[in-house]
């Protein structure tokens, strides 16, 4: 049951590009990205991390290429993984060319930072020849010296001017397969920069709060910043930057999208914080359900409410719900309707069984629909 209140976010119109086979912008779903933190030259470890990110649902993965060995290692990494790979390049134009030739689906560069226009032309040619897109990655911590002097430091105007400077370089070279990001570590500065940029470009926008911090603080900062922009229809792809396991970035990214009804992956648990009215251990139940259902990628909504104050109302808008009722039992709901009373000690198994049953029904229905269409 998605978006039961009928409130929709109208996305800003951007042009569609492709990162490998992943569409970004236009009417494409908002994609979720992360970045490896392994030594790229360690191919085995990097491949393992990319595969872990794939399992978590990553649509795109970025890999840093600081030297020739790293950029050339991409070839083996790309051949052993499935998601589109973005090569993170700073300054040295040859790394960009090597990465494109090694199979990268996108180059993260700032064209104006890699030298003469002849060098930029070489990078653009490599991108065209290898069907490779580009992300213009403006960062508040590395703005051009002349822009910093002009604006006396990072500001929305400075960020946008830098982005448009790099955009114009690519457009002048007849290259339009690019997206843009204007990230800073300050939430408000980042939000205003993206708002202003969205008014003056049709390029797809890659959202993020850079260097957001650890798991807790970084999640909060990213949710506030990215969430504000998405709620206003701004953003086509995102990366949550955390000083944590990159898999956590994917989890948080999808949670942000789920909270706004923009994209649904995995189980969305609606649960109360618990109080003296609770008829069962809400916190412990939610933790166990998260663990038991962590392997599910199908979109699914579960409500776990400790008492009958809000429980029945939330259950009517959930695929499966449970509401505490006292006397060590509560009511199990399926598709918004009461199914049966269940004892508290069997509620977790009951919920998991109903979830798995409904997902199996959906899979069988999809298979039947596919078979029906292919035989016509």
Tab-separated table of C-alpha atoms in Angstrom:
chain	number	residue	atom	x	y	z
A	1	UNK	CA	0.000	0.000	0.000
A	2	UNK	CA	2.020	2.930	-1.248
A	3	UNK	CA	1.189	6.572	-0.616
A	4	UNK	CA	-2.318	5.956	0.854
A	5	UNK	CA	-2.928	9.669	1.427
A	6	UNK	CA	-2.728	10.566	-2.249
A	7	UNK	CA	0.063	13.119	-1.734
A	8	UNK	CA	2.518	13.094	-4.620
A	9	UNK	CA	5.808	14.905	-5.155
A	10	UNK	CA	6.139	16.565	-8.542
A	11	UNK	CA	9.748	16.181	-9.666
A	12	UNK	CA	11.618	18.929	-11.492
A	13	UNK	CA	11.987	18.081	-15.144
A	14	UNK	CA	15.531	17.128	-16.135
A	15	UNK	CA	16.875	15.392	-19.191
A	16	UNK	CA	17.580	11.688	-19.022
A	17	UNK	CA	21.108	10.323	-19.283
A	18	UNK	CA	22.488	6.839	-18.778
A	19	UNK	CA	25.148	5.541	-16.409
A	20	UNK	CA	25.793	2.216	-18.064
A	21	UNK	CA	22.304	0.765	-18.400
A	22	UNK	CA	20.980	2.809	-15.451
A	23	UNK	CA	18.784	5.759	-16.486
A	24	UNK	CA	19.263	8.921	-14.435
A	25	UNK	CA	16.966	11.930	-14.742
A	26	UNK	CA	13.767	12.439	-16.692
A	27	UNK	CA	11.120	9.986	-15.538
A	28	UNK	CA	13.624	7.410	-14.253
A	29	UNK	CA	13.373	6.274	-10.623
A	30	UNK	CA	15.738	8.075	-8.257
A	31	UNK	CA	18.818	5.868	-8.035
A	32	UNK	CA	20.830	5.148	-4.893
A	33	UNK	CA	24.620	5.123	-4.945
A	34	UNK	CA	27.553	4.407	-2.665
A	35	UNK	CA	31.330	4.380	-2.928
A	36	UNK	CA	33.911	1.743	-2.072
A	37	UNK	CA	36.484	2.477	0.632
A	38	UNK	CA	38.900	-0.312	-0.253
A	39	UNK	CA	42.248	0.149	-1.980
A	40	UNK	CA	41.189	-0.055	-5.633
A	41	UNK	CA	44.425	-1.863	-6.474
A	42	UNK	CA	43.231	-4.664	-4.172
A	43	UNK	CA	40.877	-6.083	-6.786
A	44	UNK	CA	39.567	-8.955	-4.648
A	45	UNK	CA	38.561	-6.729	-1.727
A	46	UNK	CA	37.062	-4.078	-3.998
A	47	UNK	CA	35.008	-6.634	-5.937
A	48	UNK	CA	33.699	-8.090	-2.668
A	49	UNK	CA	32.600	-4.671	-1.473
A	50	UNK	CA	30.881	-3.867	-4.773
A	51	UNK	CA	29.030	-7.199	-4.614
A	52	UNK	CA	27.976	-6.469	-1.015
A	53	UNK	CA	26.620	-3.122	-2.183
A	54	UNK	CA	24.779	-4.819	-5.049
A	55	UNK	CA	23.137	-7.181	-2.559
A	56	UNK	CA	22.052	-4.173	-0.489
A	57	UNK	CA	20.356	-2.687	-3.573
A	58	UNK	CA	22.934	-0.226	-4.891
A	59	UNK	CA	22.094	1.019	-8.373
A	60	UNK	CA	25.510	2.599	-9.029
A	61	UNK	CA	28.877	2.290	-7.248
A	62	UNK	CA	31.729	4.792	-7.364
A	63	UNK	CA	35.386	3.756	-7.107
A	64	UNK	CA	38.340	6.089	-6.590
A	65	UNK	CA	41.127	6.002	-9.175
A	66	UNK	CA	44.027	8.012	-7.736
A	67	UNK	CA	46.751	6.358	-9.830
A	68	UNK	CA	47.332	4.392	-13.027
A	69	UNK	CA	47.266	1.010	-11.305
A	70	UNK	CA	43.839	1.820	-9.839
A	71	UNK	CA	42.302	3.054	-13.077
A	72	UNK	CA	43.546	0.002	-14.955
A	73	UNK	CA	42.320	-2.322	-12.170
A	74	UNK	CA	38.804	-1.171	-13.014
A	75	UNK	CA	38.757	-3.543	-15.988
A	76	UNK	CA	38.910	-6.617	-13.748
A	77	UNK	CA	36.507	-5.082	-11.233
A	78	UNK	CA	33.926	-4.210	-13.905
A	79	UNK	CA	34.159	-7.725	-15.359
A	80	UNK	CA	33.396	-9.306	-11.961
A	81	UNK	CA	30.492	-7.054	-10.927
A	82	UNK	CA	27.110	-6.062	-12.305
A	83	UNK	CA	26.269	-2.489	-11.315
A	84	UNK	CA	27.509	0.490	-13.328
A	85	UNK	CA	30.837	1.749	-11.989
A	86	UNK	CA	31.713	5.438	-11.652
A	87	UNK	CA	35.426	6.272	-11.679
A	88	UNK	CA	36.290	9.037	-9.232
A	89	UNK	CA	38.935	11.228	-10.888
A	90	UNK	CA	40.691	14.310	-9.566
A	91	UNK	CA	42.941	16.536	-11.669
A	92	UNK	CA	44.846	13.972	-13.757
A	93	UNK	CA	43.190	13.646	-17.157
A	94	UNK	CA	45.011	10.414	-18.049
A	95	UNK	CA	43.275	8.604	-15.160
A	96	UNK	CA	39.936	9.570	-16.697
A	97	UNK	CA	40.928	8.222	-20.105
A	98	UNK	CA	42.262	4.988	-18.583
A	99	UNK	CA	39.094	4.539	-16.517
A	100	UNK	CA	36.836	5.028	-19.543
A	101	UNK	CA	38.874	2.511	-21.511
A	102	UNK	CA	38.717	0.081	-18.555
A	103	UNK	CA	34.928	-0.018	-18.646
A	104	UNK	CA	33.783	2.691	-16.249
A	105	UNK	CA	30.209	3.766	-16.973
A	106	UNK	CA	30.764	7.306	-15.686
A	107	UNK	CA	33.624	9.654	-14.813
A	108	UNK	CA	33.360	11.914	-11.780
A	109	UNK	CA	35.482	14.935	-12.748
A	110	UNK	CA	35.507	18.698	-12.914
A	111	UNK	CA	36.544	19.463	-16.514
A	112	UNK	CA	38.091	22.804	-15.594
A	113	UNK	CA	40.431	21.161	-13.103
A	114	UNK	CA	42.202	18.756	-15.433
A	115	UNK	CA	44.292	21.183	-17.434
A	116	UNK	CA	44.171	22.659	-20.912
A	117	UNK	CA	41.186	22.472	-23.222
A	118	UNK	CA	43.103	19.934	-25.310
A	119	UNK	CA	43.228	17.603	-22.310
A	120	UNK	CA	39.507	18.104	-21.695
A	121	UNK	CA	38.864	17.255	-25.341
A	122	UNK	CA	40.810	13.998	-24.910
A	123	UNK	CA	38.716	13.049	-21.871
A	124	UNK	CA	35.458	13.875	-23.649
A	125	UNK	CA	36.558	11.850	-26.675
A	126	UNK	CA	37.330	8.875	-24.412
A	127	UNK	CA	33.910	9.254	-22.787
A	128	UNK	CA	32.170	9.343	-26.161
A	129	UNK	CA	34.179	6.446	-27.567
A	130	UNK	CA	33.392	4.266	-24.545
A	131	UNK	CA	29.757	5.301	-24.014
A	132	UNK	CA	30.709	6.865	-20.706
A	133	UNK	CA	28.777	9.623	-18.926
A	134	UNK	CA	30.320	12.323	-16.728
A	135	UNK	CA	29.409	13.726	-13.325
A	136	UNK	CA	30.483	17.281	-12.684
A	137	UNK	CA	31.255	17.068	-8.978
A	138	UNK	CA	31.424	20.526	-7.388
A	139	UNK	CA	32.495	20.403	-3.734
A	140	UNK	CA	32.505	23.281	-1.255
A	141	UNK	CA	35.916	22.205	0.000
A	142	UNK	CA	37.626	22.417	-3.391
A	143	UNK	CA	36.153	25.364	-5.263
A	144	UNK	CA	38.302	27.155	-7.822
A	145	UNK	CA	40.594	29.854	-6.394
A	146	UNK	CA	39.128	32.644	-8.512
A	147	UNK	CA	35.581	31.784	-7.416
A	148	UNK	CA	36.582	31.660	-3.756
A	149	UNK	CA	38.222	35.073	-4.103
A	150	UNK	CA	35.162	36.490	-5.851
A	151	UNK	CA	32.636	35.254	-3.262
A	152	UNK	CA	34.942	35.285	-0.210
A	153	UNK	CA	34.209	31.618	0.417
A	154	UNK	CA	31.690	28.911	-0.463
A	155	UNK	CA	28.145	30.190	-1.071
A	156	UNK	CA	25.182	29.084	-3.198
A	157	UNK	CA	26.184	31.569	-5.902
A	158	UNK	CA	29.781	30.316	-5.845
A	159	UNK	CA	28.708	26.677	-6.078
A	160	UNK	CA	26.355	27.359	-8.981
A	161	UNK	CA	28.919	29.461	-10.854
A	162	UNK	CA	31.442	26.652	-10.581
A	163	UNK	CA	28.891	24.094	-11.788
A	164	UNK	CA	27.878	26.196	-14.792
A	165	UNK	CA	31.522	26.877	-15.665
A	166	UNK	CA	32.196	23.149	-15.951
A	167	UNK	CA	28.847	22.503	-17.646
A	168	UNK	CA	29.628	25.061	-20.353
A	169	UNK	CA	32.955	23.402	-21.075
A	170	UNK	CA	31.186	20.134	-21.827
A	171	UNK	CA	28.373	21.754	-23.802
A	172	UNK	CA	30.904	23.648	-25.933
A	173	UNK	CA	32.428	20.272	-26.766
A	174	UNK	CA	28.995	18.951	-27.765
A	175	UNK	CA	28.871	16.587	-24.797
A	176	UNK	CA	25.532	16.440	-22.952
A	177	UNK	CA	25.692	13.042	-21.257
A	178	UNK	CA	26.431	14.538	-17.838
A	179	UNK	CA	24.907	15.140	-14.404
A	180	UNK	CA	25.915	17.618	-11.704
A	181	UNK	CA	26.370	17.683	-7.940
A	182	UNK	CA	27.018	20.698	-5.691
A	183	UNK	CA	27.858	19.159	-2.328
A	184	UNK	CA	29.099	20.730	0.879
A	185	UNK	CA	29.273	19.508	4.476
A	186	UNK	CA	26.829	22.253	5.521
A	187	UNK	CA	23.194	21.200	5.161
A	188	UNK	CA	21.684	24.641	4.552
A	189	UNK	CA	24.398	25.725	2.105
A	190	UNK	CA	23.989	22.510	0.163
A	191	UNK	CA	20.200	22.763	0.018
A	192	UNK	CA	20.271	26.356	-1.222
A	193	UNK	CA	22.968	25.529	-3.790
A	194	UNK	CA	20.875	22.752	-5.301
A	195	UNK	CA	17.744	24.911	-5.295
A	196	UNK	CA	19.518	27.659	-7.215
A	197	UNK	CA	21.197	25.219	-9.598
A	198	UNK	CA	17.888	23.526	-10.412
A	199	UNK	CA	16.613	26.861	-11.766
A	200	UNK	CA	19.354	27.213	-14.378
A	201	UNK	CA	20.114	23.725	-15.708
A	202	UNK	CA	18.217	20.756	-17.073
A	203	UNK	CA	21.057	18.391	-16.174
A	204	UNK	CA	20.173	15.526	-13.819
A	205	UNK	CA	21.215	16.345	-10.257
A	206	UNK	CA	23.164	14.019	-7.980
A	207	UNK	CA	22.258	14.799	-4.347
A	208	UNK	CA	24.357	14.446	-1.227
A	209	UNK	CA	25.706	16.109	1.891
A	210	UNK	CA	29.424	15.497	1.608
A	211	UNK	CA	31.516	14.414	4.601
A	212	UNK	CA	28.318	14.141	6.656
A	213	UNK	CA	29.963	12.261	9.533
A	214	UNK	CA	29.384	8.964	11.321
A	215	UNK	CA	26.384	6.677	11.095
A	216	UNK	CA	24.060	8.594	13.434
A	217	UNK	CA	24.965	12.231	12.736
A	218	UNK	CA	25.610	11.571	9.055
A	219	UNK	CA	22.240	9.905	8.642
A	220	UNK	CA	20.480	12.835	10.300
A	221	UNK	CA	22.309	15.477	8.256
A	222	UNK	CA	21.749	13.589	5.022
A	223	UNK	CA	18.087	12.947	5.758
A	224	UNK	CA	17.445	16.617	6.478
A	225	UNK	CA	19.344	17.911	3.439
A	226	UNK	CA	18.503	15.289	0.847
A	227	UNK	CA	14.965	14.958	2.192
A	228	UNK	CA	14.255	18.676	1.817
A	229	UNK	CA	15.382	18.660	-1.794
A	230	UNK	CA	13.530	15.488	-2.730
A	231	UNK	CA	10.349	16.819	-1.115
A	232	UNK	CA	10.573	19.812	-3.462
A	233	UNK	CA	11.057	17.552	-6.467
A	234	UNK	CA	14.788	18.186	-6.828
A	235	UNK	CA	17.178	15.277	-7.382
A	236	UNK	CA	17.615	12.323	-9.728
A	237	UNK	CA	20.190	10.198	-7.921
A	238	UNK	CA	21.720	10.328	-4.437
A	239	UNK	CA	24.542	9.189	-2.251
A	240	UNK	CA	24.497	9.292	1.549
A	241	UNK	CA	28.119	9.931	2.631
A	242	UNK	CA	28.847	8.205	5.943
A	243	UNK	CA	31.981	7.340	7.872
A	244	UNK	CA	30.632	3.812	8.157
A	245	UNK	CA	30.224	0.581	6.211
A	246	UNK	CA	29.172	1.666	2.679
A	247	UNK	CA	26.256	-0.776	2.866
A	248	UNK	CA	24.749	1.525	5.504
A	249	UNK	CA	24.732	4.318	2.912
A	250	UNK	CA	22.467	2.238	0.682
A	251	UNK	CA	20.133	1.394	3.561
A	252	UNK	CA	19.804	5.038	4.575
A	253	UNK	CA	19.361	6.151	0.969
A	254	UNK	CA	16.441	3.821	0.425
A	255	UNK	CA	14.955	4.765	3.802
A	256	UNK	CA	14.949	8.429	2.774
A	257	UNK	CA	13.199	7.586	-0.501
A	258	UNK	CA	10.706	5.306	1.257
A	259	UNK	CA	9.836	7.983	3.802
A	260	UNK	CA	8.787	10.308	0.970
A	261	UNK	CA	7.009	7.646	-1.046
A	262	UNK	CA	9.443	8.089	-3.930
A	263	UNK	CA	10.785	4.571	-4.099
A	264	UNK	CA	10.132	1.415	-2.151
A	265	UNK	CA	12.580	-1.392	-1.496
A	266	UNK	CA	12.339	-3.887	1.303
A	267	UNK	CA	10.194	-3.814	4.391
A	268	UNK	CA	8.988	-0.487	5.748
A	269	UNK	CA	8.110	-0.911	9.428
A	270	UNK	CA	5.767	1.648	10.961
A	271	UNK	CA	6.109	1.320	14.724
A	272	UNK	CA	5.343	3.333	17.831
A	273	UNK	CA	8.108	4.321	20.282
A	274	UNK	CA	6.229	2.340	22.991
A	275	UNK	CA	4.822	3.581	26.290
A	276	UNK	CA	3.009	2.275	29.367
A	277	UNK	CA	0.000	1.353	27.193
A	278	UNK	CA	1.924	-1.178	25.115
A	279	UNK	CA	0.496	-4.675	25.156
A	280	UNK	CA	3.770	-6.313	24.085
A	281	UNK	CA	7.486	-5.518	23.736
A	282	UNK	CA	7.348	-3.189	20.727
A	283	UNK	CA	11.062	-2.352	20.593
A	284	UNK	CA	12.199	-5.972	20.846
A	285	UNK	CA	9.599	-7.075	18.309
A	286	UNK	CA	10.682	-4.480	15.743
A	287	UNK	CA	14.340	-5.448	16.139
A	288	UNK	CA	13.569	-9.136	15.612
A	289	UNK	CA	11.382	-8.410	12.584
A	290	UNK	CA	14.093	-6.233	11.025
A	291	UNK	CA	16.517	-9.131	11.387
A	292	UNK	CA	14.098	-11.797	10.145
A	293	UNK	CA	12.958	-9.776	7.127
A	294	UNK	CA	16.263	-8.138	6.163
A	295	UNK	CA	16.623	-10.356	3.073
A	296	UNK	CA	13.376	-9.143	1.498
A	297	UNK	CA	13.742	-6.643	-1.346
A	298	UNK	CA	10.073	-6.499	-2.354
A	299	UNK	CA	8.336	-3.312	-1.140
A	300	UNK	CA	6.234	-4.129	1.907
A	301	UNK	CA	4.676	-2.137	4.756
A	302	UNK	CA	4.213	-3.500	8.280
A	303	UNK	CA	2.690	-1.635	11.224
A	304	UNK	CA	3.678	-2.629	14.753
A	305	UNK	CA	1.701	-0.602	17.292
A	306	UNK	CA	1.654	-1.337	20.995
A	307	UNK	CA	-1.964	-0.444	21.756
A	308	UNK	CA	-5.360	0.278	20.189
A	309	UNK	CA	-5.040	4.090	20.226
A	310	UNK	CA	-3.418	4.342	16.777
A	311	UNK	CA	-2.948	0.677	15.955
A	312	UNK	CA	-6.159	-0.099	14.023
A	313	UNK	CA	-5.837	3.087	11.955
A	314	UNK	CA	-2.236	2.357	10.985
A	315	UNK	CA	-3.106	-1.274	10.247
A	316	UNK	CA	-5.713	-0.267	7.672
A	317	UNK	CA	-2.925	1.332	5.617
A	318	UNK	CA	-0.417	-1.526	5.960
A	319	UNK	CA	0.095	-4.803	4.141
A	320	UNK	CA	0.429	-6.572	7.495
A	321	UNK	CA	-0.131	-5.092	10.945
A	322	UNK	CA	-0.243	-6.063	14.588
A	323	UNK	CA	-1.897	-4.100	17.374
A	324	UNK	CA	-1.485	-4.880	21.057
A	325	UNK	CA	-4.715	-5.539	22.904
A	326	UNK	CA	-3.737	-6.647	26.381
A	327	UNK	CA	-4.021	-10.070	28.069
A	328	UNK	CA	-0.829	-11.154	26.281
A	329	UNK	CA	-2.476	-11.043	22.861
A	330	UNK	CA	-3.272	-8.668	20.038
A	331	UNK	CA	-4.893	-8.411	16.621
A	332	UNK	CA	-3.183	-9.414	13.377
A	333	UNK	CA	-4.240	-7.483	10.261
A	334	UNK	CA	-3.669	-8.354	6.613
A	335	UNK	CA	-4.457	-5.896	3.798
A	336	UNK	CA	-5.999	-3.543	6.338
A	337	UNK	CA	-8.500	-6.080	7.667
A	338	UNK	CA	-8.579	-8.034	10.909
A	339	UNK	CA	-7.364	-11.581	10.320
A	340	UNK	CA	-7.150	-13.190	13.744
A	341	UNK	CA	-6.167	-12.679	17.347
A	342	UNK	CA	-2.643	-13.854	18.085
A	343	UNK	CA	-0.802	-14.448	21.356
A	344	UNK	CA	2.195	-12.202	21.906
A	345	UNK	CA	4.581	-15.148	21.909
A	346	UNK	CA	3.534	-16.100	18.374
A	347	UNK	CA	3.185	-12.637	16.841
A	348	UNK	CA	6.644	-12.550	15.201
A	349	UNK	CA	6.238	-15.911	13.468
A	350	UNK	CA	2.686	-14.964	12.458
A	351	UNK	CA	3.820	-11.695	10.877
A	352	UNK	CA	6.772	-13.289	9.076
A	353	UNK	CA	4.532	-16.063	7.744
A	354	UNK	CA	1.989	-13.560	6.392
A	355	UNK	CA	4.719	-11.447	4.784
A	356	UNK	CA	6.311	-14.447	3.099
A	357	UNK	CA	2.890	-15.722	1.974
A	358	UNK	CA	1.955	-12.391	0.370
A	359	UNK	CA	5.328	-12.033	-1.344
A	360	UNK	CA	5.048	-15.567	-2.735
A	361	UNK	CA	1.566	-14.742	-4.045
A	362	UNK	CA	2.898	-11.608	-5.721
A	363	UNK	CA	5.786	-13.491	-7.339
A	364	UNK	CA	3.446	-16.187	-8.646
A	365	UNK	CA	1.096	-13.511	-9.973
A	366	UNK	CA	3.958	-11.752	-11.751
A	367	UNK	CA	5.123	-15.057	-13.260
A	368	UNK	CA	1.612	-15.819	-14.488
A	369	UNK	CA	1.306	-12.358	-15.977
A	370	UNK	CA	4.672	-12.752	-17.713
A	371	UNK	CA	3.733	-16.188	-19.070
A	372	UNK	CA	0.415	-14.819	-20.315
A	373	UNK	CA	2.093	-11.926	-22.133
A	374	UNK	CA	4.784	-14.093	-23.751
A	375	UNK	CA	2.272	-16.590	-25.146
A	376	UNK	CA	0.170	-13.977	-26.921
